[in-house]
Coordinates of N, CA and C in Angstrom, one line a residue:
M1 N -9.0 -26.0 24.8 CA -8.8 -24.6 25.0 C -10.2 -23.9 24.8
A2 N -10.6 -23.1 25.7 CA -11.8 -22.4 25.7 C -11.8 -21.3 24.6
A3 N -13.0 -21.0 24.1 CA -13.1 -20.0 23.0 C -12.6 -18.6 23.5
E4 N -12.8 -18.3 24.8 CA -12.3 -17.0 25.3 C -10.8 -17.0 25.3
D5 N -10.1 -18.1 25.5 CA -8.6 -18.2 25.5 C -8.1 -17.8 24.1
I6 N -8.8 -18.3 23.0 CA -8.4 -18.0 21.7 C -8.5 -16.5 21.4
N7 N -9.6 -15.9 21.8 CA -9.9 -14.4 21.6 C -8.9 -13.5 22.3
D8 N -8.3 -14.0 23.4 CA -7.4 -13.2 24.2 C -6.0 -13.2 23.7
K9 N -5.7 -14.0 22.7 CA -4.4 -14.1 22.1 C -4.2 -13.0 21.1
T10 N -3.0 -12.4 21.0 CA -2.7 -11.4 20.0 C -2.1 -12.1 18.8
M11 N -2.7 -11.9 17.6 CA -2.2 -12.5 16.4 C -1.0 -11.7 16.0
R12 N 0.0 -12.4 15.3 CA 1.2 -11.7 14.8 C 1.0 -11.7 13.3
F13 N 1.4 -10.6 12.7 CA 1.3 -10.4 11.3 C 2.7 -10.0 10.9
K14 N 3.4 -10.7 10.0 CA 4.7 -10.4 9.5 C 4.7 -10.4 8.0
I15 N 5.3 -9.4 7.5 CA 5.4 -9.3 6.0 C 6.9 -9.4 5.6
K16 N 7.2 -10.1 4.5 CA 8.6 -10.3 4.1 C 9.2 -9.0 3.6
K17 N 10.5 -8.8 3.9 CA 11.2 -7.5 3.5 C 11.1 -7.3 2.0
E18 N 11.1 -8.4 1.2 CA 11.1 -8.2 -0.3 C 9.8 -7.6 -0.7
E19 N 8.7 -8.0 0.0 CA 7.4 -7.4 -0.3 C 7.3 -5.9 0.0
I20 N 7.9 -5.6 1.1 CA 7.9 -4.2 1.5 C 8.7 -3.4 0.4
S21 N 9.8 -3.9 0.0 CA 10.6 -3.2 -1.0 C 9.8 -3.1 -2.3
E22 N 9.1 -4.1 -2.7 CA 8.4 -4.1 -3.9 C 7.2 -3.1 -3.8
A23 N 6.5 -3.1 -2.7 CA 5.5 -2.1 -2.4 C 6.0 -0.7 -2.5
G24 N 7.1 -0.4 -1.9 CA 7.7 0.9 -1.9 C 8.1 1.3 -3.3
F25 N 8.7 0.4 -4.1 CA 9.0 0.7 -5.5 C 7.8 1.1 -6.3
V26 N 6.7 0.3 -6.1 CA 5.5 0.6 -6.9 C 4.9 1.9 -6.4
L27 N 4.9 2.2 -5.1 CA 4.3 3.4 -4.7 C 5.0 4.6 -5.2
K28 N 6.3 4.5 -5.3 CA 7.1 5.6 -5.9 C 6.8 5.9 -7.3
K29 N 6.7 4.8 -8.1 CA 6.4 4.9 -9.5 C 5.0 5.5 -9.7
V30 N 4.0 5.0 -8.9 CA 2.6 5.4 -9.0 C 2.5 6.9 -8.6
C31 N 3.2 7.3 -7.6 CA 3.2 8.7 -7.2 C 3.8 9.6 -8.3
K32 N 4.8 9.2 -8.9 CA 5.4 10.0 -9.9 C 4.5 10.1 -11.1
A33 N 3.9 9.1 -11.5 CA 2.9 9.1 -12.6 C 1.7 10.0 -12.3
L34 N 1.2 9.9 -11.1 CA 0.1 10.8 -10.6 C 0.5 12.2 -10.7
E35 N 1.7 12.6 -10.1 CA 2.1 13.9 -10.2 C 2.3 14.5 -11.6
E36 N 2.9 13.6 -12.5 CA 3.1 14.0 -13.8 C 1.8 14.3 -14.5
K37 N 0.7 13.7 -14.1 CA -0.6 13.9 -14.7 C -1.4 15.0 -14.0
G38 N -0.8 15.6 -13.0 CA -1.4 16.7 -12.3 C -2.3 16.4 -11.1
Y39 N -2.3 15.1 -10.7 CA -3.1 14.7 -9.5 C -2.3 14.8 -8.2
N40 N -3.0 14.9 -7.1 CA -2.4 14.9 -5.8 C -2.3 13.4 -5.4
P41 N -1.0 12.9 -5.4 CA -0.8 11.4 -5.2 C -1.4 11.0 -3.8
I42 N -1.3 11.8 -2.8 CA -1.8 11.3 -1.5 C -3.4 11.1 -1.6
N43 N -4.1 12.1 -2.1 CA -5.5 12.0 -2.2 C -5.9 10.8 -3.1
Q44 N -5.2 10.6 -4.2 CA -5.6 9.5 -5.1 C -5.3 8.2 -4.5
I45 N -4.2 8.0 -3.8 CA -3.8 6.7 -3.2 C -4.7 6.4 -2.0
V46 N -5.1 7.4 -1.3 CA -6.0 7.2 -0.1 C -7.4 6.8 -0.7
G47 N -7.8 7.4 -1.8 CA -9.1 7.0 -2.4 C -9.0 5.6 -2.8
Y48 N -7.9 5.2 -3.4 CA -7.8 3.8 -3.8 C -7.7 2.8 -2.6
L49 N -7.0 3.2 -1.6 CA -6.9 2.3 -0.5 C -8.2 2.1 0.3
L50 N -9.0 3.2 0.4 CA -10.2 3.1 1.1 C -11.3 2.4 0.3
S51 N -11.3 2.6 -1.0 CA -12.4 2.0 -1.8 C -12.0 0.7 -2.6
G52 N -10.8 0.6 -2.8 CA -10.3 -0.6 -3.7 C -10.6 -0.3 -5.1
D53 N -11.0 0.8 -5.5 CA -11.3 1.2 -6.9 C -10.1 1.7 -7.6
P54 N -9.6 0.9 -8.6 CA -8.3 1.3 -9.2 C -8.5 2.6 -10.1
A55 N -9.7 3.0 -10.3 CA -10.0 4.2 -11.1 C -9.4 5.5 -10.5
Y56 N -9.0 5.4 -9.2 CA -8.3 6.5 -8.5 C -6.9 6.7 -9.0
I57 N -6.4 5.7 -9.6 CA -5.0 5.7 -10.1 C -5.0 5.8 -11.6
T58 N -4.1 6.7 -12.1 CA -4.0 6.9 -13.5 C -3.5 5.7 -14.2
S59 N -3.9 5.5 -15.5 CA -3.3 4.4 -16.3 C -2.0 4.9 -16.9
Y60 N -1.7 6.2 -16.8 CA -0.4 6.7 -17.4 C 0.8 6.0 -16.8
K61 N 1.7 5.6 -17.7 CA 2.9 4.8 -17.4 C 2.6 3.5 -16.6
E62 N 1.5 2.9 -16.9 CA 1.1 1.6 -16.3 C 0.9 1.7 -14.8
A63 N 0.7 2.9 -14.3 CA 0.5 3.0 -12.8 C -0.6 2.2 -12.2
R64 N -1.7 2.2 -12.9 CA -2.9 1.4 -12.4 C -2.6 -0.1 -12.4
T65 N -2.0 -0.5 -13.5 CA -1.6 -2.0 -13.5 C -0.6 -2.3 -12.4
M66 N 0.4 -1.4 -12.2 CA 1.4 -1.7 -11.2 C 0.8 -1.7 -9.8
I67 N -0.1 -0.8 -9.5 CA -0.6 -0.8 -8.1 C -1.5 -2.0 -7.8
R68 N -2.1 -2.5 -8.9 CA -2.9 -3.7 -8.7 C -2.1 -5.0 -8.4
T69 N -0.8 -4.9 -8.7 CA 0.0 -6.1 -8.4 C 0.4 -6.2 -6.9
I70 N 0.1 -5.2 -6.2 CA 0.4 -5.2 -4.7 C -0.9 -5.2 -4.0
D71 N -1.0 -6.1 -3.0 CA -2.2 -6.1 -2.1 C -2.3 -4.8 -1.4
R72 N -3.5 -4.3 -1.2 CA -3.7 -3.1 -0.4 C -3.1 -3.1 1.0
D73 N -3.2 -4.3 1.6 CA -2.6 -4.4 3.0 C -1.1 -4.3 3.0
E74 N -0.5 -4.7 1.9 CA 1.0 -4.6 1.7 C 1.3 -3.1 1.6
I75 N 0.5 -2.3 0.9 CA 0.7 -0.9 0.7 C 0.6 -0.2 2.0
L76 N -0.4 -0.6 2.8 CA -0.6 0.0 4.1 C 0.5 -0.3 5.0
E77 N 1.0 -1.5 5.0 CA 2.2 -1.9 5.8 C 3.4 -1.1 5.4
E78 N 3.6 -0.9 4.1 CA 4.8 -0.1 3.7 C 4.6 1.3 4.2
L79 N 3.5 1.9 4.0 CA 3.2 3.3 4.5 C 3.4 3.4 6.0
L80 N 2.9 2.5 6.7 CA 3.0 2.6 8.2 C 4.5 2.4 8.6
N81 N 5.2 1.4 8.0 CA 6.6 1.2 8.4 C 7.4 2.5 8.1
N82 N 7.2 3.1 6.9 CA 7.9 4.3 6.5 C 7.6 5.4 7.5
Y83 N 6.4 5.6 7.8 CA 6.0 6.7 8.8 C 6.7 6.5 10.1
L84 N 6.6 5.3 10.6 CA 7.2 5.0 12.0 C 8.7 5.1 12.0
E85 N 9.3 4.7 10.9 CA 10.8 4.9 10.8 C 11.2 6.3 10.7
N86 N 10.4 7.2 10.2 CA 10.8 8.6 9.9 C 10.2 9.6 10.9
N87 N 9.5 9.1 11.9 CA 8.9 10.0 12.9 C 9.1 9.5 14.3

């Protein structure tokens, strides 16, 4: 197979439903903790997703620890799925 044939193929990415549910659960907990501490959850989570720096997430109620248990690509997958399902 020629190199150009490989580059013309579309890769498939599939995430398990359990992972989506876990990511959604963690996002809800993290958002609640951020709100309770007076932060804008959207701004803080975007900062975390773009930079990878967990300092954007409060340590209140173990939110920083929880969000680090989920890969950032799983969080993005959850957010995109949720957006597409609701719009």
